[in-house]
Short mmCIF file of C-alpha atoms and ligand atoms in Angstrom, two decimals:
data_model
loop_
_atom_site.label_atom_id
_atom_site.label_comp_id
_atom_site.label_asym_id
_atom_site.label_seq_id
_atom_site.Cartn_x
_atom_site.Cartn_y
_atom_site.Cartn_z
CA MET A 6 4.64 9.57 31.52
CA ALA A 7 2.29 7.05 30.17
CA THR A 8 -1.31 7.72 29.35
CA THR A 9 -4.76 5.78 28.98
CA PHE A 10 -6.32 6.85 26.12
CA LYS A 11 -10.19 5.83 25.80
CA THR A 12 -12.05 5.67 22.05
CA LYS A 13 -14.80 4.00 20.09
CA ALA A 14 -12.36 3.58 16.90
CA LEU A 15 -8.75 3.34 16.83
CA ILE A 16 -7.12 3.13 13.70
CA ILE A 17 -3.52 2.38 13.49
CA GLY A 18 -1.40 3.56 10.18
CA ALA A 19 -1.60 6.99 8.57
CA GLY A 20 -1.53 6.03 4.44
CA PRO A 21 -5.15 6.88 2.60
CA ALA A 22 -6.48 4.33 3.97
CA GLY A 23 -6.15 5.56 8.04
CA TYR A 24 -6.47 8.89 7.48
CA THR A 25 -10.41 7.93 5.29
CA ALA A 26 -11.24 5.68 7.95
CA ALA A 27 -10.59 8.51 10.28
CA ILE A 28 -12.35 10.74 8.55
CA TYR A 29 -15.42 8.31 7.66
CA ALA A 30 -15.20 7.93 11.76
CA ALA A 31 -14.38 11.39 12.43
CA ARG A 32 -17.90 12.41 11.10
CA ALA A 33 -19.71 8.90 12.64
CA ASN A 34 -18.52 10.99 16.37
CA LEU A 35 -17.13 8.01 16.75
CA GLU A 36 -14.15 10.44 18.29
CA PRO A 37 -11.40 8.11 16.56
CA ILE A 38 -7.76 7.88 17.47
CA VAL A 39 -5.50 7.84 14.83
CA VAL A 40 -1.75 6.15 15.40
CA GLN A 41 0.02 7.26 13.03
CA GLY A 42 3.71 4.93 12.95
CA LEU A 43 6.93 5.76 11.45
CA GLN A 44 5.79 6.52 8.39
CA PRO A 45 2.71 9.34 8.65
CA GLY A 46 1.02 9.58 5.21
CA GLY A 47 2.61 6.54 4.70
CA GLN A 48 4.08 5.08 1.25
CA LEU A 49 2.98 8.25 -0.65
CA THR A 50 5.32 10.32 0.95
CA ILE A 51 8.42 9.07 -0.92
CA THR A 52 6.84 9.53 -4.14
CA SER A 53 7.52 12.50 -6.81
CA ASP A 54 4.05 13.61 -9.07
CA VAL A 55 0.92 11.12 -8.38
CA GLU A 56 -1.73 11.58 -11.90
CA ASN A 57 -4.56 9.11 -10.65
CA TRP A 58 -5.87 10.30 -7.64
CA PRO A 59 -9.28 11.30 -8.70
CA GLY A 60 -9.63 15.04 -8.89
CA GLU A 61 -5.79 16.33 -8.84
CA THR A 62 -3.91 16.23 -12.72
CA SER A 63 -1.38 16.33 -10.60
CA ILE A 64 0.26 16.33 -7.34
CA LEU A 65 3.00 15.39 -5.67
CA GLY A 66 2.90 12.64 -3.48
CA PRO A 67 3.62 14.12 0.05
CA ASP A 68 0.55 17.02 -0.41
CA LEU A 69 -1.20 14.94 -1.30
CA MET A 70 -0.80 13.49 1.83
CA ASP A 71 -0.41 16.47 3.73
CA LYS A 72 -3.82 17.44 2.54
CA MET A 73 -5.36 14.38 3.58
CA GLN A 74 -3.54 14.37 7.39
CA ALA A 75 -5.33 18.40 7.86
CA GLN A 76 -8.70 16.30 6.50
CA ALA A 77 -8.50 13.92 8.91
CA ALA A 78 -7.40 16.60 11.53
CA HIS A 79 -10.48 18.94 10.67
CA THR A 80 -12.77 16.36 10.93
CA GLY A 81 -11.59 16.13 14.74
CA ALA A 82 -9.62 12.69 14.07
CA LYS A 83 -6.79 12.52 17.05
CA LEU A 84 -3.54 11.72 15.54
CA VAL A 85 -1.18 10.54 17.65
CA TYR A 86 2.84 10.27 16.18
CA ASP A 87 3.76 6.67 17.52
CA LEU A 88 3.68 3.48 17.09
CA ILE A 89 1.82 0.22 18.09
CA SER A 90 3.88 -2.18 19.50
CA GLU A 91 1.22 -4.57 20.96
CA VAL A 92 -2.28 -4.90 20.25
CA ASP A 93 -4.42 -8.25 22.61
CA PHE A 94 -7.55 -9.37 20.20
CA SER A 95 -8.53 -11.38 22.73
CA LYS A 96 -11.46 -9.75 24.65
CA ARG A 97 -13.35 -6.24 24.16
CA PRO A 98 -12.65 -3.95 24.56
CA PHE A 99 -8.94 -4.31 22.80
CA VAL A 100 -6.05 -3.15 24.03
CA CYS A 101 -2.73 -1.85 22.19
CA GLN A 102 -0.22 -0.75 23.82
CA SER A 103 2.32 2.04 21.50
CA ASP A 104 5.61 2.21 21.82
CA ALA A 105 5.85 5.17 23.82
CA GLY A 106 4.33 2.99 26.53
CA ASP A 107 1.04 4.55 26.00
CA THR A 108 -1.98 2.19 26.19
CA TYR A 109 -5.25 2.57 24.01
CA VAL A 110 -8.53 0.70 25.56
CA ALA A 111 -10.58 0.44 21.58
CA ASP A 112 -14.00 -0.83 21.43
CA THR A 113 -12.86 -1.30 17.39
CA VAL A 114 -9.95 -1.41 15.54
CA ILE A 115 -9.36 -0.40 12.18
CA ILE A 116 -5.97 -1.89 10.75
CA ALA A 117 -4.41 0.33 8.49
CA THR A 118 -0.10 -0.24 8.19
CA GLY A 119 -0.13 -0.73 4.73
CA ALA A 120 2.67 -3.03 3.07
CA GLN A 121 6.41 -1.73 1.67
CA ALA A 122 7.26 -2.87 -2.02
CA LYS A 123 10.62 -4.95 -1.15
CA TRP A 124 13.57 -3.52 -2.66
CA LEU A 125 16.94 -4.35 -4.08
CA GLY A 126 18.95 -2.88 -1.24
CA LEU A 127 21.34 -1.00 -3.87
CA PRO A 128 21.97 2.93 -3.08
CA SER A 129 21.81 4.14 -6.06
CA GLU A 130 18.16 2.74 -6.11
CA GLN A 131 17.15 4.70 -3.86
CA ALA A 132 19.51 8.11 -4.61
CA PHE A 133 16.59 8.07 -7.36
CA LEU A 134 13.23 6.82 -6.33
CA GLY A 135 10.95 8.69 -8.10
CA GLN A 136 13.29 9.99 -10.73
CA GLY A 137 13.62 6.97 -12.80
CA VAL A 138 13.19 4.06 -9.80
CA SER A 139 9.70 3.03 -9.38
CA GLY A 140 8.20 -0.13 -7.75
CA CYS A 141 4.45 0.37 -9.17
CA ALA A 142 3.98 -0.05 -13.10
CA VAL A 143 -0.15 0.94 -13.20
CA CYS A 144 1.15 4.23 -11.17
CA ASP A 145 4.17 5.27 -13.06
CA ALA A 146 4.01 3.72 -16.33
CA ALA A 147 2.63 6.71 -18.30
CA PHE A 148 5.73 8.90 -17.55
CA PHE A 149 7.92 6.05 -19.56
CA LYS A 150 6.53 6.93 -22.98
CA ASN A 151 8.12 5.68 -25.54
CA LYS A 152 11.53 5.33 -23.15
CA ASP A 153 13.11 1.90 -22.07
CA VAL A 154 13.14 0.50 -19.02
CA VAL A 155 14.25 -2.69 -17.01
CA VAL A 156 11.52 -5.19 -15.36
CA VAL A 157 13.21 -6.39 -12.07
CA GLY A 158 11.99 -10.02 -10.76
CA GLY A 159 10.01 -13.33 -12.09
CA GLY A 160 7.42 -13.59 -9.45
CA ASN A 161 3.32 -12.48 -11.08
CA THR A 162 3.99 -8.95 -10.18
CA ALA A 163 7.40 -8.51 -12.27
CA VAL A 164 6.04 -10.42 -15.71
CA GLU A 165 2.39 -8.56 -14.59
CA ASP A 166 4.22 -5.61 -14.66
CA ALA A 167 6.45 -6.00 -18.00
CA LEU A 168 3.51 -6.81 -19.69
CA TYR A 169 1.52 -3.27 -18.48
CA LEU A 170 4.21 -1.19 -19.04
CA THR A 171 4.48 -2.79 -22.70
CA ARG A 172 1.56 -0.39 -23.05
CA HIS A 173 3.68 2.46 -22.90
CA VAL A 174 6.87 2.26 -23.23
CA ARG A 175 8.89 1.66 -26.02
CA LYS A 176 10.52 -1.51 -24.70
CA VAL A 177 10.87 -3.34 -21.49
CA THR A 178 13.82 -5.45 -20.58
CA MET A 179 13.00 -8.03 -17.77
CA VAL A 180 16.39 -8.59 -15.76
CA HIS A 181 15.96 -12.18 -13.52
CA ARG A 182 18.31 -14.29 -11.49
CA ARG A 183 17.46 -17.39 -12.50
CA ASP A 184 16.31 -19.09 -15.36
CA THR A 185 12.94 -19.79 -15.54
CA PHE A 186 10.00 -17.20 -14.01
CA ARG A 187 7.99 -18.44 -10.76
CA ALA A 188 4.92 -16.18 -12.52
CA GLU A 189 2.11 -18.39 -13.84
CA LYS A 190 2.14 -20.22 -17.03
CA VAL A 191 -0.46 -18.95 -19.25
CA MET A 192 0.95 -14.83 -17.87
CA GLN A 193 4.47 -15.69 -18.88
CA ASP A 194 3.37 -17.12 -22.65
CA ARG A 195 1.63 -13.87 -23.16
CA LEU A 196 5.24 -12.47 -22.01
CA PHE A 197 7.51 -14.43 -24.10
CA ALA A 198 5.03 -13.60 -27.41
CA ASN A 199 5.24 -10.12 -26.71
CA PRO A 200 7.94 -9.20 -29.19
CA LYS A 201 8.69 -5.64 -26.82
CA ILE A 202 9.89 -7.59 -23.84
CA GLU A 203 12.98 -9.19 -23.79
CA VAL A 204 14.13 -11.54 -20.97
CA LEU A 205 18.05 -11.34 -19.72
CA TRP A 206 18.17 -15.12 -17.01
CA HIS A 207 20.95 -15.46 -14.94
CA THR A 208 21.55 -11.57 -14.55
CA VAL A 209 21.35 -9.09 -11.41
CA VAL A 210 21.79 -5.39 -10.58
CA ASP A 211 25.24 -3.95 -9.20
CA GLU A 212 24.05 -0.14 -10.07
CA ILE A 213 21.54 1.89 -11.21
CA VAL A 214 23.13 4.78 -13.25
CA GLY A 215 21.83 8.45 -13.65
CA ASP A 216 22.18 12.30 -13.46
CA GLY A 217 21.31 15.24 -14.20
CA VAL A 218 19.81 17.76 -11.95
CA PRO A 219 16.75 17.18 -11.20
CA SER A 220 18.67 13.57 -11.22
CA ARG A 221 17.32 11.48 -13.87
CA VAL A 222 18.38 7.16 -14.72
CA THR A 223 20.41 7.15 -17.91
CA GLY A 224 21.47 3.62 -17.54
CA ILE A 225 21.77 0.27 -14.83
CA LYS A 226 24.81 -2.15 -14.66
CA LEU A 227 24.08 -5.50 -14.71
CA ARG A 228 26.33 -8.23 -14.31
CA ASP A 229 25.81 -12.53 -15.44
CA VAL A 230 25.92 -14.24 -11.93
CA ARG A 231 27.28 -17.54 -13.66
CA THR A 232 29.90 -15.84 -15.63
CA GLY A 233 30.82 -13.01 -13.34
CA ALA A 234 30.37 -10.71 -16.92
CA ALA A 235 28.75 -6.94 -15.89
CA GLU A 236 27.41 -5.11 -18.72
CA HIS A 237 26.70 -1.42 -18.89
CA ARG A 238 23.20 -0.59 -20.65
CA PRO A 239 21.50 2.78 -21.25
CA ILE A 240 18.07 3.23 -20.21
CA ASP A 241 15.16 5.45 -18.74
CA GLY A 242 13.81 3.56 -16.35
CA VAL A 243 13.70 0.60 -13.76
CA PHE A 244 10.64 -0.84 -12.51
CA VAL A 245 11.33 -3.03 -9.31
CA ALA A 246 8.47 -5.75 -8.55
CA ILE A 247 10.52 -8.44 -6.38
CA GLY A 248 7.19 -8.36 -3.89
CA HIS A 249 5.63 -6.78 -1.09
CA ALA A 250 5.76 -6.95 2.19
CA PRO A 251 2.71 -5.82 4.57
CA ALA A 252 3.28 -4.03 8.11
CA THR A 253 1.03 -6.71 10.06
CA SER A 254 4.71 -8.35 12.49
CA VAL A 255 2.43 -7.04 15.20
CA PHE A 256 -0.59 -8.95 13.57
CA VAL A 257 0.38 -12.70 13.59
CA GLY A 258 -1.44 -14.85 15.52
CA LYS A 259 -3.67 -12.07 16.54
CA VAL A 260 -5.86 -12.00 13.75
CA PRO A 261 -5.91 -14.50 10.40
CA THR A 262 -3.62 -13.98 7.81
CA ASP A 263 -2.57 -15.71 4.56
CA PRO A 264 1.17 -16.79 4.27
CA ASP A 265 2.87 -13.87 2.95
CA GLY A 266 0.74 -12.12 6.19
CA TYR A 267 -1.99 -9.74 4.77
CA ILE A 268 -4.85 -9.97 6.97
CA LEU A 269 -8.11 -11.95 6.35
CA THR A 270 -10.91 -10.31 5.72
CA LYS A 271 -14.53 -11.72 4.95
CA PRO A 272 -15.40 -11.50 1.21
CA ASP A 273 -17.27 -7.34 0.34
CA SER A 274 -15.83 -6.47 4.00
CA THR A 275 -13.14 -5.41 5.42
CA ALA A 276 -14.31 -6.93 9.34
CA THR A 277 -11.44 -9.82 10.11
CA ALA A 278 -12.81 -13.06 11.44
CA ILE A 279 -12.67 -11.27 14.91
CA PRO A 280 -15.31 -9.33 15.66
CA GLY A 281 -14.26 -5.37 15.96
CA VAL A 282 -11.40 -5.47 14.20
CA PHE A 283 -11.46 -4.27 10.63
CA ALA A 284 -8.66 -4.33 8.36
CA ALA A 285 -8.15 -1.60 5.59
CA GLY A 286 -5.59 -1.01 2.50
CA ASP A 287 -2.23 -2.45 1.76
CA VAL A 288 -2.02 -4.42 4.64
CA LYS A 289 -4.90 -7.26 2.95
CA ASP A 290 -4.99 -6.06 -0.92
CA ARG A 291 -2.51 -8.04 -2.07
CA ILE A 292 -3.48 -7.47 -5.85
CA TYR A 293 -4.61 -3.24 -6.16
CA ARG A 294 -2.38 -1.60 -4.20
CA GLN A 295 -3.92 1.61 -5.27
CA ALA A 296 -4.11 4.59 -3.62
CA VAL A 297 -7.59 5.42 -4.10
CA THR A 298 -8.56 1.36 -2.99
CA ALA A 299 -7.05 2.25 0.42
CA ALA A 300 -8.77 5.56 0.56
CA GLY A 301 -12.14 3.18 -0.34
CA MET A 302 -10.52 0.25 2.28
CA GLY A 303 -10.79 2.59 4.89
CA CYS A 304 -13.97 4.40 3.51
CA MET A 305 -16.48 0.70 4.65
CA ALA A 306 -13.84 0.23 7.49
CA ALA A 307 -15.37 2.57 9.07
CA LEU A 308 -18.35 2.39 8.08
CA GLU A 309 -18.38 -1.56 9.16
CA ALA A 310 -16.85 -0.09 13.03
CA GLU A 311 -19.84 2.46 13.33
CA LYS A 312 -22.17 -0.42 12.02
CA PHE A 313 -20.70 -3.25 14.71
CA LEU A 314 -20.41 -0.39 17.01
CA ALA A 315 -24.44 0.00 17.16
CA GLU A 316 -25.49 -2.83 16.83
CA HIS A 317 -23.60 -3.51 19.84
CA SER A 318 -24.74 -0.82 22.13
CA HIS A 319 -28.40 -0.34 22.95
CA ASP A 320 -29.26 0.75 19.72
CA SER A 321 -31.52 -1.52 18.11
CA GLY A 322 -30.39 -2.70 14.31
CA GLU A 323 -33.14 -0.54 12.73
CA ARG A 324 -31.21 2.47 14.58
CA ALA A 325 -27.92 1.00 13.50
CA GLU A 326 -29.11 0.84 9.94
CA GLU A 327 -30.07 4.23 10.01
CA ARG A 328 -26.70 6.25 11.56
CA ARG A 329 -25.62 4.38 8.88
CA GLU A 330 -27.78 5.88 5.91
CA GLU A 331 -27.41 8.85 7.72
CA GLN A 332 -24.01 8.82 7.32
CA MET A 333 -23.57 7.61 4.16
CA ILE A 334 -25.73 11.14 2.52
CA GLY A 335 -23.41 13.13 5.54
CA ALA A 336 -20.79 11.65 2.86
CA TRP A 337 -22.36 12.93 -0.53
CA ASP A 338 -23.98 16.40 0.31
C1 FAD B 1 6.90 4.78 -4.67
C2 FAD B 1 5.85 4.40 -4.49
C3 FAD B 1 5.10 4.95 -5.42
C4 FAD B 1 3.45 5.13 -5.69
N1 FAD B 1 2.86 6.17 -6.83
C5 FAD B 1 1.71 5.42 -6.49
C6 FAD B 1 0.91 6.16 -7.35
O1 FAD B 1 1.26 7.68 -8.08
N2 FAD B 1 -0.35 6.55 -7.20
C7 FAD B 1 -1.61 5.09 -6.58
O2 FAD B 1 -2.43 5.06 -5.92
N3 FAD B 1 -0.13 4.47 -5.37
C8 FAD B 1 0.79 4.88 -5.57
N4 FAD B 1 1.43 3.84 -4.53
C9 FAD B 1 1.00 2.77 -3.95
C10 FAD B 1 0.44 3.46 -3.26
O3 FAD B 1 0.96 4.10 -2.24
C11 FAD B 1 -0.62 2.17 -2.11
O4 FAD B 1 -1.21 1.76 -2.49
C12 FAD B 1 -1.44 3.92 -0.64
O5 FAD B 1 -0.44 4.04 0.09
C13 FAD B 1 -1.48 2.24 0.46
O6 FAD B 1 -2.46 2.48 1.39
P1 FAD B 1 -2.55 2.09 3.01
O7 FAD B 1 -3.34 3.20 3.04
O8 FAD B 1 -2.70 0.90 2.14
O9 FAD B 1 -0.76 2.36 3.55
P2 FAD B 1 -0.07 2.88 3.34
O10 FAD B 1 0.49 4.54 2.67
O11 FAD B 1 1.74 1.59 3.63
O12 FAD B 1 0.36 3.13 5.32
C14 FAD B 1 0.47 2.45 6.16
C15 FAD B 1 0.31 3.53 7.38
O13 FAD B 1 0.74 2.48 7.90
C16 FAD B 1 1.63 3.43 9.29
N5 FAD B 1 1.83 1.68 10.22
C17 FAD B 1 2.63 0.36 9.78
N6 FAD B 1 2.77 -0.50 10.90
C18 FAD B 1 2.01 0.88 11.94
C19 FAD B 1 2.46 0.57 13.21
N7 FAD B 1 2.58 -0.86 14.09
N8 FAD B 1 1.70 0.94 13.97
C20 FAD B 1 1.35 2.63 14.01
N9 FAD B 1 1.05 2.84 12.57
C21 FAD B 1 1.69 2.02 11.50
C22 FAD B 1 2.68 3.74 8.37
O14 FAD B 1 3.35 5.07 9.31
C23 FAD B 1 2.30 5.08 7.61
O15 FAD B 1 1.26 5.38 8.57
C24 FAD B 1 2.02 3.84 -4.41
C25 FAD B 1 3.81 3.20 -3.90
C26 FAD B 1 4.88 3.71 -3.66
C27 FAD B 1 6.33 3.13 -3.25
#
């Protein structure tokens, strides 16, 4: 039976941003509800080792997200397995509908629906994901010390990834289907000057090849799009850098986004143009895209939601500030 839930803070999304927002919002007595979507735990649930989460030398992505989920539940956040399919931000309280037919009436909303790396769509790419295929050079470069890797793509991210990888790997081969990069000229100059980088123009990836238990990437099958000539190259890793897509289809037209769909927020803030609606994590961040930055923004969003509620209730502004400080002190205990 369809149910209506009321909350001071509805958190949409359950990655590092959503769970961190939930922890802070629950500790501020906002009794948050987290609607977790199709991927509770978010993007880290599809990776293996995470070695850049502070406090964990190495932890499996799904284990880290289980811990965050458990902590959010422990602080009192209500976690729901459902998907938000429609939002009405035209007046407060905000009204959001779920896929299951439930209604969420919320005084504030924190959007933390993240983004998804775009993939090539090859079955072999998914088979070796986290076993030599990566969508994040900053996250995984250190696993390829003195190895040979391929970067696929031609935009700023691909060029940045290739340059970043040269600090770790022996050789980077860039594979691009066209004969020019879309990346900024200054980045391209750096790329072409780097002796560790080879560029293959007019080339696409047909298959990623690997073996062993646990499986690992050993090579790549490439094809020249002009001649159709196929080539097999031995390599150790493939970094797919063809872009990211923010998960904002539900919010487009409801809250300002940039042309690529990333939610726009005020400088140094998670506040959107709609008072009471906040956005945190990869859904608003096209630059850093890290678990720790997403978590940091989740914290900001919850604190800003709490401040917003305090300022819009009978509390005086002073009391709102006091409560915010109490929350910060609590967080450092
Ligand atoms: C393969 C891979 C490996 C990575 N490795 C690392 C690493 O080692 N270290 C690192 O720091 N970062 C890594 N990253 C990046 C990191 O995972 C992201 O930066 C981080 O997960 C972003 O967190 P987020 O909370 O913003 O969003 P996400 O993790 O993307 O979570 C989004 C959440 O929103 C939910 N959602 C989406 N739409 C809806 C909806 N309509 N209704 C309800 N819920 C919805 C989803 O179910 C999900 O729970 C990696 C990413 C990938 C893809």
